[in-house]
Amino acid sequence: MSRPLSDQERRKQISIRGIVGAENVAELKRGFNRHLHFTLVKDRNVATPRDYFFALAHTVRDHLVGRWIRTQQHYYERDPKVGGGSLASAACFLDSMATLGLAAYGYGIRYEYGIFNQKIRDGWQVEEADDWLRHGNPWEKARPEYMLPVHFYGRVEHSGTGAKWVDTQVVLALPYDTPVPGYMNNTVNTMRLWSARAPNDFNLRDFNVGDYIQAVLDRNLAENISRVLYPNDNFFEGKELRLKQEYFVVAATLQDILRRFKASKFGGTDSVRTVFDSFPDQVAIQLNDTHPAMAIPELMRIFVDIEKLPWNKAWDITKRTFAYTNHTVLPEALERWPVDLVEKLLPRHLQIIYEINQRHLDHIASLFPADVDRLRRMSLIEEGGTKRINMAHLCIVGSHAVNGVAKIHSEIVRTQVFQDFAELEPEKFQNKTNGITPRRWLLLCNPGLAELIAEKIGEDYVRDLSQLAKLHDFVDDDLFIREVAKVKQENKVKFALYLEKEYKVKINPSSMFDVHVKRIHEYKRQLMNCLHIITMYNRIKRDPTKLFVPRTVIIGGKAAPGYHMAKMIIKLINAVAQVVNNDPVVGSKLKVIFLENYRVSLAEKVIPATDLSEQISTAGTEASGTGNMKFMLNGALTIGTMDGANVEMAEEAGEENLFIFGMRVEDVAELDREGYDAQQYYDRLPELKQAVDQIKSGFFSSNEPDLFKDVVNMLFHHDRFKVFADYEAYVKCQEKVSELYLNSKAWTKMVIRNIAAAGKFSSDRTIKEYARDIWHVEPSDLKIPPPNEPREVAEDGTPNGTEARA
């Protein structure tokens, strides 16, 4: 009898089988050994983990190449849709689009340095460069044959033949392609990332030595465009380099899309198409937030200035091509570019935006005569002080569909943030609730649970997550309850060992793993969690003999480098952890860990081990969230507000199967009308007062008693997210959590109900909705034949000779 597979071996087998098919695993092993042999110059026995990773990555990529080529041939010859240029698209969506057989392309920038690596030193966040390309990237392939020019600066000449953008500075966009395999369907889509390169257009003879050196150095200025990712999420910084990045990616991408459109066959006989009437029928471009908004005036520039289309026709095609997804309602996050900056960097685009705005306002004025205030509210140009372009307004006016990413978020977008636009074109506004891919966020990261589910309901749920509803039949199955609890405990033991090794803190694996991992931001209210930790600490100290449900509180996330308050929150959490973890009275009852450098690979470890998922943003501030879905799918229970996708999670599972607390959106609005007074909560709630006083007095910072004065001042006088208002309800809800945790069987039954209700939150469902409602294409059941079979052979749900729409 063969030994059982380890979790690591199961993970590897599941993921490889999903990518290449079970019949090809032996072939992969041979390829792996070959790559390892050729890439190593030393004895195999001393190979590093990186050596093995690169050998495996090259092996899998080699195996995918034939499928990759065949997929692109299939799209070129058969499918009506050129593909969705889904700019900056989420990884889960790319996975789903490939799995659903959609002819889709993800575009972005190939940043040399990604989001920073976070180090915690003396409790403070310190940023280090993420030089992720230092050792190369085995998955990507450079495509210099598709390098494209992108223009900046210059001036505009107008003549009888139209406008011409001249005297520009050129930067080249070099594409790097990464394969995106679908699950068990031989489809391999493409993610194309652009890298900035300076052109070699200076002649050495024209320079003296000094000018030549300077010319070489100036190349760096051009290539800085793809040097580093701006880390300030949810906060708009009007930097010239950032605007260059945003235009760089859309200019290169639109040229690429137009090249593909002109070259594609679609049953036609022309080698190159120059008629654009069918463009919106063949191309759908989803603007993922406002960062790619410059694609709208850029496509108009191409159609009007280069292809010589009449304005009205170009505008009709442009509007029918673009759709816009809004991702935030926080006012400080909305992009508003200074007109002066756009005029300098992209002079022709500013003229086009002015023309779009004038026609837009003329239309509004015809519908609402003399309503000057409405014109001001709906204009693309904000007057007063520095004139700015409202990029969200540009996206709405230039798109045929606008969506939020959760029901409650889409409602806020429609009725509050963009109310005037929704009243004008109500049919344009939709909801598309976010989702996650179960391939990564269950099969890969939690193979024990994935296997257990497959034993009960079969393996088809991997492609149809709604089948998880079948688990409702096993909620009262004692054996299944024990097995689910056992998988969770195994994951916790594994993660506890990891924490002990990394943080030198002894973790009780039987304690409740209470996890709050996400970007550090005031609206996500890590501060409220911190106040609860202090409250628990004080309760233990007050009566050490009283029954206390042991907890390991795990908080993680990065603060934007320039976000002072977020960095202070990290320091406070670490200061509290230092006191709690070293208090002998507390012992193993309460431990606090701040996870350093939270990232996807760490999420894959912590999420399967989590008991309680913290989703506690102020109602009306979180667009959707996807971490909440990942935790739900992996058997964690949720404590949360009625915000973002939490609302729909409660609808699916039943509100009684989540720990819901606190103000609703209407309560927050009412409190805003009345005026939020933090002092009254502090005066009324003794435990809150004690916790705040400890922070204020230096109890957690004895060497620097005033260290957290900015945090305390904010909580009392500048807290837009009303931490004190929800504190009491949060603490009481946490008491219910502890009470249920004491009853292991009841807890696990609630876990099973949550997993069974998680089917809606698959990114496959989300992408099907985008495809049908916005892109007007149908997902395909077609299984493209592998390279060793004739291309005519296909497993398709369509009759012979019928083209599958993708």
mmCIF file with all atom_site columns, N, CA, C and O in Angstrom, residues 23 64 72 103 112 137 221 515 545 741 745 757 802:
data_model
loop_
_atom_site.group_PDB
_atom_site.id
_atom_site.type_symbol
_atom_site.label_atom_id
_atom_site.label_alt_id
_atom_site.label_comp_id
_atom_site.label_asym_id
_atom_site.label_entity_id
_atom_site.label_seq_id
_atom_site.pdbx_PDB_ins_code
_atom_site.Cartn_x
_atom_site.Cartn_y
_atom_site.Cartn_z
_atom_site.occupancy
_atom_site.B_iso_or_equiv
_atom_site.pdbx_formal_charge
_atom_site.auth_seq_id
_atom_site.auth_comp_id
_atom_site.auth_asym_id
_atom_site.auth_atom_id
_atom_site.pdbx_PDB_model_num
ATOM 1  N N  . GLU A 1 23  ? -2.999  13.160 -17.660 1.00 0.00 ? 23  GLU A N  1
ATOM 2  C CA . GLU A 1 23  ? -2.266  12.263 -18.561 1.00 0.00 ? 23  GLU A CA 1
ATOM 3  C C  . GLU A 1 23  ? -0.869  12.780 -18.892 1.00 0.00 ? 23  GLU A C  1
ATOM 4  O O  . GLU A 1 23  ? -0.030  12.052 -19.412 1.00 0.00 ? 23  GLU A O  1
ATOM 5  N N  . LEU A 1 64  ? 2.935   24.556 -21.721 1.00 0.00 ? 64  LEU A N  1
ATOM 6  C CA . LEU A 1 64  ? 1.794   25.402 -22.069 1.00 0.00 ? 64  LEU A CA 1
ATOM 7  C C  . LEU A 1 64  ? 1.923   26.047 -23.443 1.00 0.00 ? 64  LEU A C  1
ATOM 8  O O  . LEU A 1 64  ? 0.919   26.472 -24.021 1.00 0.00 ? 64  LEU A O  1
ATOM 9  N N  . GLN A 1 72  ? -4.440  31.040 -29.358 1.00 0.00 ? 72  GLN A N  1
ATOM 10 C CA . GLN A 1 72  ? -4.418  32.301 -30.121 1.00 0.00 ? 72  GLN A CA 1
ATOM 11 C C  . GLN A 1 72  ? -4.827  32.060 -31.579 1.00 0.00 ? 72  GLN A C  1
ATOM 12 O O  . GLN A 1 72  ? -5.505  32.904 -32.180 1.00 0.00 ? 72  GLN A O  1
ATOM 13 N N  . ALA A 1 103 ? -12.109 34.907 -25.012 1.00 0.00 ? 103 ALA A N  1
ATOM 14 C CA . ALA A 1 103 ? -10.931 35.452 -25.704 1.00 0.00 ? 103 ALA A CA 1
ATOM 15 C C  . ALA A 1 103 ? -10.565 36.771 -25.045 1.00 0.00 ? 103 ALA A C  1
ATOM 16 O O  . ALA A 1 103 ? -10.909 37.847 -25.520 1.00 0.00 ? 103 ALA A O  1
ATOM 17 N N  . GLU A 1 112 ? 9.363   47.289 -12.714 1.00 0.00 ? 112 GLU A N  1
ATOM 18 C CA . GLU A 1 112 ? 10.639  46.706 -12.295 1.00 0.00 ? 112 GLU A CA 1
ATOM 19 C C  . GLU A 1 112 ? 10.636  46.449 -10.787 1.00 0.00 ? 112 GLU A C  1
ATOM 20 O O  . GLU A 1 112 ? 11.167  45.461 -10.306 1.00 0.00 ? 112 GLU A O  1
ATOM 21 N N  . ASN A 1 137 ? 12.240  36.287 -14.448 1.00 0.00 ? 137 ASN A N  1
ATOM 22 C CA . ASN A 1 137 ? 10.872  35.788 -14.300 1.00 0.00 ? 137 ASN A CA 1
ATOM 23 C C  . ASN A 1 137 ? 10.680  34.653 -15.294 1.00 0.00 ? 137 ASN A C  1
ATOM 24 O O  . ASN A 1 137 ? 10.555  34.890 -16.499 1.00 0.00 ? 137 ASN A O  1
ATOM 25 N N  . LEU A 1 221 ? 15.295  58.547 -17.786 1.00 0.00 ? 221 LEU A N  1
ATOM 26 C CA . LEU A 1 221 ? 14.061  59.292 -17.534 1.00 0.00 ? 221 LEU A CA 1
ATOM 27 C C  . LEU A 1 221 ? 12.888  58.631 -18.245 1.00 0.00 ? 221 LEU A C  1
ATOM 28 O O  . LEU A 1 221 ? 11.785  58.512 -17.689 1.00 0.00 ? 221 LEU A O  1
ATOM 29 N N  . VAL A 1 515 ? -8.398  36.708 12.834  1.00 0.00 ? 515 VAL A N  1
ATOM 30 C CA . VAL A 1 515 ? -7.493  37.238 11.803  1.00 0.00 ? 515 VAL A CA 1
ATOM 31 C C  . VAL A 1 515 ? -8.071  38.482 11.121  1.00 0.00 ? 515 VAL A C  1
ATOM 32 O O  . VAL A 1 515 ? -9.230  38.499 10.705  1.00 0.00 ? 515 VAL A O  1
ATOM 33 N N  . THR A 1 545 ? -8.692  34.460 36.964  1.00 0.00 ? 545 THR A N  1
ATOM 34 C CA . THR A 1 545 ? -9.268  33.124 37.188  1.00 0.00 ? 545 THR A CA 1
ATOM 35 C C  . THR A 1 545 ? -10.543 32.898 36.383  1.00 0.00 ? 545 THR A C  1
ATOM 36 O O  . THR A 1 545 ? -11.017 31.772 36.278  1.00 0.00 ? 545 THR A O  1
ATOM 37 N N  . TYR A 1 741 ? -17.612 29.570 20.211  1.00 0.00 ? 741 TYR A N  1
ATOM 38 C CA . TYR A 1 741 ? -16.372 28.825 20.010  1.00 0.00 ? 741 TYR A CA 1
ATOM 39 C C  . TYR A 1 741 ? -16.194 27.726 21.053  1.00 0.00 ? 741 TYR A C  1
ATOM 40 O O  . TYR A 1 741 ? -15.541 26.710 20.784  1.00 0.00 ? 741 TYR A O  1
ATOM 41 N N  . LYS A 1 745 ? -18.890 21.694 18.093  1.00 0.00 ? 745 LYS A N  1
ATOM 42 C CA . LYS A 1 745 ? -19.801 21.127 17.089  1.00 0.00 ? 745 LYS A CA 1
ATOM 43 C C  . LYS A 1 745 ? -20.683 22.204 16.487  1.00 0.00 ? 745 LYS A C  1
ATOM 44 O O  . LYS A 1 745 ? -20.849 22.284 15.251  1.00 0.00 ? 745 LYS A O  1
ATOM 45 N N  . ALA A 1 757 ? -22.713 28.153 1.427   1.00 0.00 ? 757 ALA A N  1
ATOM 46 C CA . ALA A 1 757 ? -23.315 29.374 0.889   1.00 0.00 ? 757 ALA A CA 1
ATOM 47 C C  . ALA A 1 757 ? -22.335 30.223 0.098   1.00 0.00 ? 757 ALA A C  1
ATOM 48 O O  . ALA A 1 757 ? -22.687 31.308 -0.373  1.00 0.00 ? 757 ALA A O  1
ATOM 49 N N  . THR A 1 802 ? -20.905 24.874 -35.569 1.00 0.00 ? 802 THR A N  1
ATOM 50 C CA . THR A 1 802 ? -21.334 26.113 -34.923 1.00 0.00 ? 802 THR A CA 1
ATOM 51 C C  . THR A 1 802 ? -20.169 26.750 -34.201 1.00 0.00 ? 802 THR A C  1
ATOM 52 O O  . THR A 1 802 ? -19.461 26.082 -33.466 1.00 0.00 ? 802 THR A O  1
#
